[in-house]
CSV table of C-alpha atoms in Angstrom, one decimal:
chain,number,residue,atom,x,y,z
A,1,MET,CA,44.1,-70.3,100.1
A,2,THR,CA,41.4,-68.7,98.0
A,3,SER,CA,42.5,-65.1,98.5
A,4,SER,CA,45.7,-65.4,96.5
A,5,PRO,CA,44.0,-66.4,93.2
A,6,ARG,CA,41.5,-63.6,93.7
A,7,ARG,CA,44.4,-61.1,94.1
A,8,ILE,CA,46.1,-62.4,91.0
A,9,SER,CA,42.8,-62.2,89.0
A,10,ARG,CA,42.3,-58.6,90.3
A,11,GLY,CA,45.9,-57.8,89.2
A,12,TRP,CA,45.3,-59.1,85.7
A,13,ALA,CA,42.1,-57.2,85.5
A,14,VAL,CA,43.8,-53.9,86.5
A,15,ALA,CA,46.7,-54.5,84.0
A,16,ALA,CA,44.2,-55.3,81.3
A,17,ALA,CA,42.3,-52.1,82.1
A,18,VAL,CA,45.4,-50.0,82.0
A,19,ILE,CA,46.5,-51.6,78.7
A,20,GLY,CA,43.0,-51.1,77.3
A,21,ALA,CA,43.0,-47.5,78.4
A,22,LEU,CA,46.4,-46.9,76.7
A,23,VAL,CA,45.3,-48.6,73.5
A,24,VAL,CA,42.1,-46.5,73.5
A,25,GLY,CA,44.1,-43.3,74.2
A,26,VAL,CA,46.7,-44.0,71.5
A,27,ALA,CA,43.9,-44.8,69.0
A,28,ALA,CA,42.1,-41.6,69.9
A,29,CYS,CA,45.2,-39.6,69.6
A,30,GLU,CA,46.0,-41.2,66.2
A,31,TRP,CA,42.5,-40.5,65.0
A,32,ALA,CA,42.8,-36.9,66.2
A,33,GLY,CA,46.2,-36.5,64.6
A,34,TRP,CA,48.4,-35.9,67.7
A,35,PRO,CA,48.0,-32.1,67.5
A,36,PHE,CA,50.2,-31.6,70.5
A,37,LEU,CA,53.1,-33.4,68.8
A,38,ALA,CA,53.2,-31.3,65.6
A,39,LYS,CA,56.0,-29.1,66.9
A,40,PRO,CA,58.2,-32.0,68.2
A,41,VAL,CA,57.8,-33.8,64.9
A,42,GLU,CA,58.7,-30.6,63.1
A,43,ARG,CA,62.0,-30.4,65.0
A,44,VAL,CA,62.8,-34.1,64.4
A,45,LEU,CA,62.1,-33.7,60.7
A,46,GLY,CA,64.3,-30.6,60.6
A,47,ARG,CA,67.2,-32.5,62.2
A,48,THR,CA,66.7,-35.5,59.9
A,49,LEU,CA,66.7,-33.5,56.7
A,50,GLY,CA,69.2,-30.9,57.8
A,51,ARG,CA,66.8,-28.1,56.9
A,52,GLU,CA,64.3,-25.9,58.6
A,53,VAL,CA,60.8,-27.5,58.5
A,54,GLN,CA,57.5,-25.8,59.1
A,55,LEU,CA,54.4,-27.8,59.7
A,56,GLY,CA,51.6,-25.2,59.8
A,57,ASN,CA,51.9,-21.7,61.0
A,58,ASP,CA,50.5,-19.6,63.8
A,59,SER,CA,47.0,-19.6,62.4
A,60,SER,CA,46.9,-23.2,61.2
A,61,ARG,CA,46.8,-26.7,62.8
A,62,ALA,CA,48.8,-29.7,61.7
A,63,THR,CA,47.8,-33.3,62.1
A,64,VAL,CA,50.4,-36.0,62.4
A,65,ARG,CA,49.9,-39.8,62.3
A,66,PHE,CA,52.5,-42.5,63.0
A,67,PHE,CA,50.9,-45.9,62.1
A,68,GLY,CA,52.4,-47.3,58.9
A,69,GLY,CA,54.9,-44.5,58.5
A,70,LEU,CA,54.8,-40.7,59.1
A,71,LYS,CA,51.8,-39.0,57.7
A,72,VAL,CA,51.5,-35.2,57.9
A,73,ASP,CA,48.4,-33.2,56.9
A,74,VAL,CA,48.8,-29.4,57.1
A,75,PRO,CA,47.4,-26.2,55.7
A,76,HIS,CA,51.0,-25.0,55.3
A,77,LEU,CA,54.2,-27.0,54.7
A,78,GLN,CA,57.6,-25.6,54.1
A,79,ILE,CA,61.1,-27.1,53.8
A,80,GLY,CA,63.9,-24.7,53.9
A,81,ALA,CA,66.6,-24.1,51.3
A,82,PRO,CA,70.2,-25.1,52.1
A,83,GLU,CA,72.5,-22.6,53.8
A,84,TRP,CA,74.3,-21.7,50.6
A,85,SER,CA,71.1,-20.9,48.7
A,86,ARG,CA,69.7,-17.4,48.3
A,87,ARG,CA,66.2,-18.8,47.9
A,88,PRO,CA,63.7,-18.3,50.7
A,89,PHE,CA,62.8,-22.0,50.8
A,90,PHE,CA,63.2,-25.3,48.8
A,91,LEU,CA,59.5,-26.4,49.0
A,92,ARG,CA,56.3,-24.6,50.0
A,93,ALA,CA,52.9,-26.3,49.8
A,94,ARG,CA,49.4,-25.1,50.7
A,95,ASN,CA,46.8,-27.6,52.0
A,96,ALA,CA,49.4,-30.4,51.8
A,97,GLU,CA,49.5,-34.0,52.7
A,98,MET,CA,52.8,-36.0,52.8
A,99,HIS,CA,53.5,-39.6,53.6
A,100,LEU,CA,57.0,-40.8,54.5
A,101,SER,CA,58.3,-44.2,55.6
A,102,TYR,CA,60.7,-44.3,58.6
A,103,GLY,CA,63.3,-46.3,56.5
A,104,ASP,CA,63.3,-43.6,53.8
A,105,LEU,CA,63.7,-40.9,56.4
A,106,TRP,CA,66.7,-42.7,57.9
A,107,ARG,CA,68.3,-43.1,54.4
A,108,ALA,CA,67.7,-39.4,53.6
A,109,LYS,CA,69.5,-38.5,56.8
A,110,LYS,CA,72.5,-40.4,55.5
A,111,GLY,CA,72.4,-38.4,52.2
A,112,ALA,CA,70.3,-40.8,50.0
A,113,PRO,CA,67.6,-39.3,47.7
A,114,LEU,CA,64.5,-38.6,49.7
A,115,ASP,CA,61.7,-41.1,48.9
A,116,ILE,CA,58.2,-39.7,49.4
A,117,ASP,CA,55.2,-42.1,49.3
A,118,LEU,CA,52.6,-39.4,48.7
A,119,LEU,CA,52.7,-35.6,48.2
A,120,ARG,CA,49.5,-33.8,47.6
A,121,ALA,CA,48.9,-30.1,47.6
A,122,ASP,CA,46.4,-27.5,46.3
A,123,ASN,CA,49.4,-25.3,45.5
A,124,LEU,CA,53.1,-26.3,45.4
A,125,MET,CA,56.2,-24.2,44.7
A,126,VAL,CA,59.7,-25.6,44.4
A,127,HIS,CA,63.1,-23.9,44.0
A,128,ALA,CA,65.6,-26.4,42.6
A,129,GLU,CA,69.2,-25.4,42.3
A,130,ARG,CA,72.5,-27.1,41.4
A,131,MET,CA,75.8,-25.3,41.8
A,132,ALA,CA,78.9,-25.7,39.6
A,133,ASP,CA,80.6,-27.8,42.4
A,134,GLY,CA,77.7,-30.3,42.4
A,135,ARG,CA,75.8,-29.1,45.5
A,136,ALA,CA,72.1,-29.5,44.9
A,137,SER,CA,69.1,-28.2,46.9
A,138,TRP,CA,67.3,-31.5,46.6
A,139,VAL,CA,70.0,-33.4,48.5
A,140,PHE,CA,69.1,-33.7,52.2
A,141,GLY,CA,70.8,-34.9,55.4
A,142,ASN,CA,74.4,-35.5,54.8
A,143,LEU,CA,75.2,-32.9,52.2
A,144,GLN,CA,78.4,-34.6,50.9
A,145,LYS,CA,78.2,-35.1,47.2
A,146,PRO,CA,77.5,-38.7,46.2
A,147,SER,CA,80.1,-40.6,44.3
A,148,GLU,CA,78.2,-40.4,41.0
A,149,GLU,CA,78.4,-36.6,41.2
A,150,LYS,CA,82.2,-36.8,41.0
A,151,GLU,CA,81.9,-38.8,37.8
A,152,GLY,CA,79.9,-36.0,36.2
A,153,GLN,CA,76.4,-37.3,36.8
A,154,PRO,CA,73.8,-35.2,38.6
A,155,ASN,CA,72.6,-35.9,42.1
A,156,ALA,CA,69.4,-38.0,42.1
A,157,PHE,CA,66.2,-36.1,42.5
A,158,PRO,CA,63.8,-37.0,45.3
A,159,THR,CA,61.3,-39.7,44.3
A,160,VAL,CA,57.6,-39.2,44.8
A,161,ARG,CA,55.6,-42.4,44.3
A,162,GLU,CA,52.3,-40.5,44.1
A,163,LEU,CA,52.1,-36.8,43.3
A,164,ARG,CA,49.0,-34.7,43.0
A,165,VAL,CA,49.1,-31.0,42.6
A,166,ASN,CA,46.3,-28.7,41.5
A,167,GLU,CA,48.6,-25.9,40.7
A,168,GLY,CA,52.4,-25.6,40.9
A,169,GLN,CA,55.5,-23.6,40.0
A,170,LEU,CA,59.1,-24.8,39.6
A,171,THR,CA,62.2,-22.7,39.3
A,172,TYR,CA,65.2,-24.7,38.1
A,173,VAL,CA,68.7,-23.1,38.1
A,174,ASP,CA,71.5,-25.5,37.1
A,175,GLU,CA,75.0,-24.0,36.7
A,176,PRO,CA,76.6,-27.1,35.0
A,177,LEU,CA,73.8,-27.2,32.4
A,178,LYS,CA,73.6,-23.4,32.2
A,179,ALA,CA,69.9,-23.6,32.7
A,180,ASP,CA,67.6,-21.1,34.3
A,181,ILE,CA,63.9,-22.1,33.8
A,182,VAL,CA,60.6,-21.2,35.4
A,183,ALA,CA,57.8,-23.7,34.8
A,184,ARG,CA,54.1,-23.7,35.7
A,185,LEU,CA,52.4,-27.0,36.0
A,186,ALA,CA,49.4,-29.1,37.0
A,187,LEU,CA,49.8,-32.8,37.5
A,188,ALA,CA,48.6,-36.0,39.1
A,189,GLU,CA,50.5,-39.3,39.4
A,190,GLY,CA,49.4,-42.6,40.9
A,191,ALA,CA,45.9,-43.9,40.8
A,192,ALA,CA,44.2,-40.7,39.6
A,193,GLY,CA,45.0,-38.2,37.0
A,194,VAL,CA,44.5,-34.6,35.8
A,195,GLN,CA,41.7,-34.4,33.2
A,196,ALA,CA,42.6,-32.4,30.1
A,197,PRO,CA,40.8,-31.7,26.8
A,198,PRO,CA,41.7,-34.0,24.0
A,199,SER,CA,44.6,-32.8,21.7
A,200,GLN,CA,44.2,-32.7,17.9
A,201,GLY,CA,47.7,-34.3,17.5
A,202,SER,CA,48.6,-37.9,18.0
A,203,GLN,CA,49.7,-39.1,21.4
A,204,PRO,CA,52.1,-41.9,22.2
A,205,LEU,CA,49.7,-43.3,24.9
A,206,PRO,CA,46.2,-42.2,26.0
A,207,VAL,CA,47.6,-41.8,29.5
A,208,ALA,CA,49.6,-38.8,28.3
A,209,LEU,CA,46.4,-36.8,28.8
A,210,ARG,CA,46.4,-37.5,32.5
A,211,GLY,CA,49.9,-36.7,33.8
A,212,LEU,CA,51.9,-33.5,33.7
A,213,ILE,CA,50.7,-30.4,31.9
A,214,ALA,CA,53.3,-27.7,32.0
A,215,SER,CA,54.6,-24.6,30.3
A,216,ALA,CA,58.1,-23.2,30.8
A,217,GLU,CA,60.3,-20.2,29.9
A,218,GLY,CA,63.9,-19.5,30.4
A,219,THR,CA,67.4,-20.3,29.1
A,220,TYR,CA,69.2,-23.6,28.5
A,221,GLY,CA,72.8,-23.2,27.4
A,222,PRO,CA,73.0,-20.4,24.9
A,223,ALA,CA,69.3,-20.6,23.9
A,224,ARG,CA,66.3,-18.6,25.0
A,225,LEU,CA,63.4,-21.1,25.1
A,226,SER,CA,59.7,-21.5,25.8
A,227,ALA,CA,58.0,-24.8,25.9
A,228,ASN,CA,54.7,-26.6,26.4
A,229,LEU,CA,54.9,-30.1,27.7
A,230,ARG,CA,52.5,-32.9,28.3
A,231,THR,CA,53.6,-36.3,29.8
A,232,ALA,CA,52.3,-39.4,31.5
A,233,GLY,CA,54.0,-38.3,34.7
A,234,VAL,CA,56.8,-36.2,36.1
A,235,THR,CA,58.5,-38.2,38.8
A,236,PRO,CA,59.8,-41.0,36.4
A,237,LEU,CA,61.3,-38.2,34.2
A,238,LEU,CA,63.4,-37.0,37.0
A,239,ARG,CA,64.9,-40.4,37.8
A,240,SER,CA,68.6,-40.8,36.8
A,241,ASP,CA,69.1,-44.5,37.9
A,242,THR,CA,69.6,-47.4,35.5
A,243,HIS,CA,66.0,-48.5,36.0
A,244,ALA,CA,64.5,-45.2,35.1
A,245,PRO,CA,61.4,-45.8,32.8
A,246,SER,CA,60.7,-44.3,29.5
A,247,VAL,CA,57.8,-41.8,29.8
A,248,PRO,CA,55.4,-40.8,26.9
A,249,VAL,CA,56.0,-37.1,26.1
A,250,VAL,CA,54.4,-34.5,23.8
A,251,LEU,CA,56.6,-31.4,23.5
A,252,GLU,CA,56.3,-28.0,21.7
A,253,LEU,CA,59.5,-26.0,22.0
A,254,LYS,CA,60.8,-22.7,20.7
A,255,ALA,CA,64.5,-22.0,21.2
A,256,ASN,CA,65.8,-18.7,19.8
A,257,LYS,CA,64.4,-18.6,16.3
A,258,ALA,CA,64.0,-22.3,15.9
A,259,SER,CA,60.9,-24.4,16.8
A,260,LEU,CA,60.5,-28.1,17.6
A,261,THR,CA,57.6,-30.5,18.1
A,262,PHE,CA,58.3,-34.0,19.5
A,263,ASN,CA,56.0,-37.0,20.2
A,264,GLY,CA,57.6,-40.0,21.7
A,265,THR,CA,59.2,-41.3,24.9
A,266,VAL,CA,62.0,-39.8,27.1
A,267,THR,CA,64.1,-41.2,30.0
A,268,ASP,CA,65.7,-38.8,32.5
A,269,ILE,CA,64.6,-35.4,31.1
A,270,PHE,CA,67.7,-33.4,32.3
A,271,ARG,CA,70.3,-35.8,30.9
A,272,LEU,CA,68.1,-37.3,28.1
A,273,SER,CA,69.6,-40.8,28.7
A,274,ASP,CA,67.2,-42.3,26.1
A,275,LEU,CA,64.8,-40.7,23.7
A,276,ALA,CA,62.8,-42.0,20.8
A,277,GLY,CA,60.0,-40.5,18.7
A,278,GLN,CA,58.7,-38.4,15.8
A,279,PHE,CA,59.9,-34.8,15.4
A,280,ARG,CA,59.6,-31.7,13.3
A,281,VAL,CA,62.0,-28.8,13.4
A,282,SER,CA,61.9,-25.5,11.5
A,283,GLY,CA,63.8,-22.2,11.6
A,284,PRO,CA,65.6,-19.5,9.6
A,285,SER,CA,68.8,-21.6,9.4
A,286,LEU,CA,70.1,-25.0,10.4
A,287,ALA,CA,72.7,-23.2,12.5
A,288,ALA,CA,69.8,-21.8,14.7
A,289,ALA,CA,68.6,-25.4,15.4
A,290,GLY,CA,72.0,-26.6,16.4
A,291,ASP,CA,72.8,-23.8,18.9
A,292,PRO,CA,70.6,-25.1,21.7
A,293,LEU,CA,72.1,-28.5,21.5
A,294,GLY,CA,75.7,-27.3,21.2
A,295,VAL,CA,75.9,-28.8,17.7
A,296,THR,CA,77.7,-27.0,14.9
A,297,LEU,CA,75.4,-27.1,11.8
A,298,PRO,CA,75.9,-25.2,8.6
A,299,THR,CA,74.3,-21.8,8.0
A,300,THR,CA,71.5,-22.2,5.4
A,301,GLY,CA,68.3,-20.6,4.3
A,302,ALA,CA,65.0,-21.3,6.0
A,303,PHE,CA,64.4,-25.0,6.6
A,304,VAL,CA,61.9,-27.6,7.7
A,305,LEU,CA,63.0,-31.0,8.9
A,306,ALA,CA,60.8,-33.9,9.9
A,307,GLY,CA,61.5,-37.5,10.7
A,308,ARG,CA,62.4,-39.9,13.5
A,309,ILE,CA,64.9,-39.4,16.3
A,310,ASN,CA,66.6,-41.8,18.8
A,311,LYS,CA,69.1,-41.3,21.6
A,312,ASP,CA,70.8,-44.1,23.4
A,313,GLY,CA,73.3,-42.9,26.0
A,314,LYS,CA,75.6,-40.4,24.2
A,315,VAL,CA,74.7,-41.4,20.6
A,316,TRP,CA,72.0,-39.6,18.7
A,317,LYS,CA,70.4,-41.0,15.5
A,318,VAL,CA,68.2,-39.0,13.2
A,319,ALA,CA,66.3,-40.2,10.1
A,320,ALA,CA,65.1,-37.2,8.2
A,321,ASP,CA,62.3,-38.5,6.0
A,322,ASP,CA,61.1,-35.1,4.8
A,323,ALA,CA,63.5,-32.1,4.8
A,324,THR,CA,63.4,-28.8,2.9
A,325,VAL,CA,66.2,-26.2,2.8
A,326,GLY,CA,65.1,-23.3,0.7
A,327,SER,CA,63.7,-24.9,-2.4
A,328,THR,CA,65.7,-28.1,-2.1
A,329,LYS,CA,64.1,-31.3,-1.0
A,330,LEU,CA,66.4,-33.6,1.0
A,331,LYS,CA,66.5,-36.9,2.8
A,332,GLY,CA,69.2,-37.9,5.3
A,333,ASP,CA,70.3,-40.3,8.0
A,334,PHE,CA,72.7,-39.0,10.7
A,335,THR,CA,74.5,-40.3,13.8
A,336,TYR,CA,76.0,-37.9,16.3
A,337,ASP,CA,78.4,-39.5,18.8
A,338,MET,CA,79.1,-37.4,21.9
A,339,GLY,CA,81.2,-40.2,23.4
A,340,GLN,CA,84.2,-39.4,21.2
A,341,PRO,CA,87.0,-37.2,22.5
A,342,VAL,CA,85.7,-34.7,19.8
A,343,PRO,CA,82.0,-35.3,19.0
A,344,LEU,CA,81.6,-36.9,15.6
A,345,LEU,CA,78.7,-36.3,13.2
A,346,THR,CA,78.4,-38.9,10.4
A,347,GLY,CA,75.6,-39.4,7.8
A,348,ARG,CA,74.4,-39.3,4.3
A,349,VAL,CA,72.2,-36.7,2.5
A,350,THR,CA,70.4,-37.4,-0.8
A,351,SER,CA,68.3,-35.2,-3.1
A,352,PRO,CA,66.9,-35.5,-6.6
A,353,ARG,CA,67.8,-31.9,-7.2
A,354,LEU,CA,70.1,-29.6,-5.2
A,355,LEU,CA,70.0,-25.8,-5.7
A,356,LEU,CA,73.4,-24.4,-4.8
A,357,ALA,CA,71.7,-21.1,-4.0
A,358,ASP,CA,70.1,-22.7,-1.0
A,359,LEU,CA,73.6,-23.5,0.4
A,360,ALA,CA,75.0,-20.0,-0.4
A,361,PRO,CA,75.0,-19.0,3.3
A,362,THR,CA,77.5,-21.8,4.1
A,363,ILE,CA,80.1,-20.0,2.0
A,364,GLY,CA,79.2,-16.5,3.1
A,365,GLY,CA,76.3,-15.6,0.8
A,366,GLU,CA,72.9,-14.3,1.7
A,367,PRO,CA,69.9,-16.7,1.8
A,368,GLY,CA,67.4,-16.1,-0.9
A,369,ALA,CA,69.5,-13.5,-2.7
A,370,SER,CA,68.5,-12.9,-6.3
A,371,PRO,CA,71.0,-13.9,-9.0
A,372,ALA,CA,73.2,-11.2,-10.5
A,373,PRO,CA,72.9,-10.4,-14.2
A,374,PRO,CA,75.4,-12.2,-16.4
A,375,ALA,CA,78.7,-10.5,-16.8
A,376,LYS,CA,79.5,-9.1,-20.3
A,377,THR,CA,83.2,-9.3,-19.9
A,378,GLN,CA,85.5,-11.6,-17.9
A,379,ALA,CA,86.0,-10.5,-14.3
A,380,PRO,CA,89.4,-9.1,-13.5
A,381,ALA,CA,91.8,-11.5,-11.7
A,382,ALA,CA,91.5,-9.5,-8.4
A,383,ALA,CA,87.7,-9.8,-8.4
A,384,ARG,CA,86.2,-12.0,-5.7
A,385,VAL,CA,84.4,-15.2,-6.5
A,386,LEU,CA,83.3,-16.0,-2.9
A,387,PRO,CA,81.6,-13.5,-0.7
A,388,ASP,CA,83.8,-11.6,1.8
A,389,LYS,CA,82.6,-13.1,5.1
A,390,GLU,CA,84.5,-14.5,8.0
A,391,PHE,CA,84.2,-18.2,9.0
A,392,ASP,CA,83.4,-19.1,12.6
A,393,LEU,CA,86.5,-21.3,13.1
A,394,PRO,CA,86.0,-21.9,16.9
A,395,SER,CA,82.6,-23.4,16.2
A,396,LEU,CA,84.1,-25.7,13.5
A,397,ARG,CA,86.5,-27.1,16.1
A,398,ALA,CA,83.6,-28.1,18.4
A,399,MET,CA,83.0,-31.3,16.5
A,400,ASN,CA,84.2,-33.5,13.6
A,401,ALA,CA,81.9,-34.3,10.7
A,402,ASP,CA,81.9,-37.0,7.9
A,403,VAL,CA,78.7,-36.5,5.9
A,404,GLN,CA,78.4,-37.9,2.4
A,405,MET,CA,76.2,-36.2,-0.1
A,406,ALA,CA,74.6,-37.7,-3.2
A,407,PHE,CA,72.5,-35.5,-5.6
A,408,ASP,CA,70.9,-36.6,-8.9
A,409,ARG,CA,71.1,-33.0,-10.3
A,410,VAL,CA,72.7,-29.8,-9.2
A,411,GLY,CA,71.1,-26.5,-10.1
A,412,THR,CA,73.2,-23.3,-10.3
A,413,SER,CA,70.4,-20.8,-10.7
A,414,GLY,CA,70.7,-18.1,-8.1
A,415,ILE,CA,74.5,-18.2,-8.0
A,416,SER,CA,75.8,-14.8,-8.8
A,417,SER,CA,79.2,-15.9,-10.1
A,418,PRO,CA,80.5,-19.2,-11.3
A,419,CYS,CA,83.4,-20.8,-9.4
A,420,ARG,CA,86.3,-21.6,-11.7
A,421,CYS,CA,89.5,-23.4,-10.7
A,422,ASN,CA,92.8,-21.8,-11.7
A,423,HIS,CA,95.6,-24.3,-12.5
């Protein structure tokens, strides 16, 4: 009668010992990083993302952990480019660590934007591409275009909750935006930040010194550009959803012959859903400043424009508190509505004294031209009053304009010939 309880106790002891050994074994393997599972995990990740994935290489060793999500720590990490791309890879990182939740991996397999909890690397290179038909290299798994792409909105970028990169490079080619940009950056998001020397200029928030520090060169639309950018973070700037936050930004930009400085906040950097801040623009002509934005502005002499700018959806608002065109001092308020069938520019320009010579290029004259000596006799009827210069009619059809002008005085010095009306 006593042997049966003893056998049961012995059975429980054996089972407990086996379970204990399994727990110890799993804990030891988790601590060691399951080195023998690196290749199987690599294959599973490749099938989930629909890309070739490399965790380490022949001379390196990857560690993988599974508790609380998938955690990968590798000297070399590479995610391949889509089949249609000519790039050698989408992402390559050296001395990298990446954390992914299982739920986010499942959603990415179904075509949702990839959500990464942590991405850290000593060196990171990304080749981002978007084709004219909407295919994007940052869309994984089911590569069917999301419904918002059919409505003219770009595919959502992957979300990285915490991103730390000592040194990085991004190439961005976007056929719909006609963009071809190469950027070099250093950044840290999340709890820590990149330390940078203080700037002499004002900053929207002190944290702007701790996020993204980047320089870029390339083309955007018809403009050749170079830029230096400092923000409080990069991941929020790439978000395109309705809850995307406004991010403090300090920007210095040169596009063709125009230059721009901006200090404010931006939402969704590629679509500029919302924007607000202080700006200063200068260039050889207002037309040069409008070209990068696809806005038709009049040809003028050299100008400087400073004030406040705001964008809400498709409506831009500009308050020019200090503007100089040639020798003319101006102030103005403008609204540019891109939501109209034909974009509409409305506004009001005021000045205590307008020099017509500063607007001579708008009617074909040369900026800064010296006045002609007064005529001793009346010009013959066939003589030209306006310069012989063709107007760019296609650019005038690009938008409508309703701008009111109010000047206290109008100066005619510098105009070579008076304009007279014949009845």
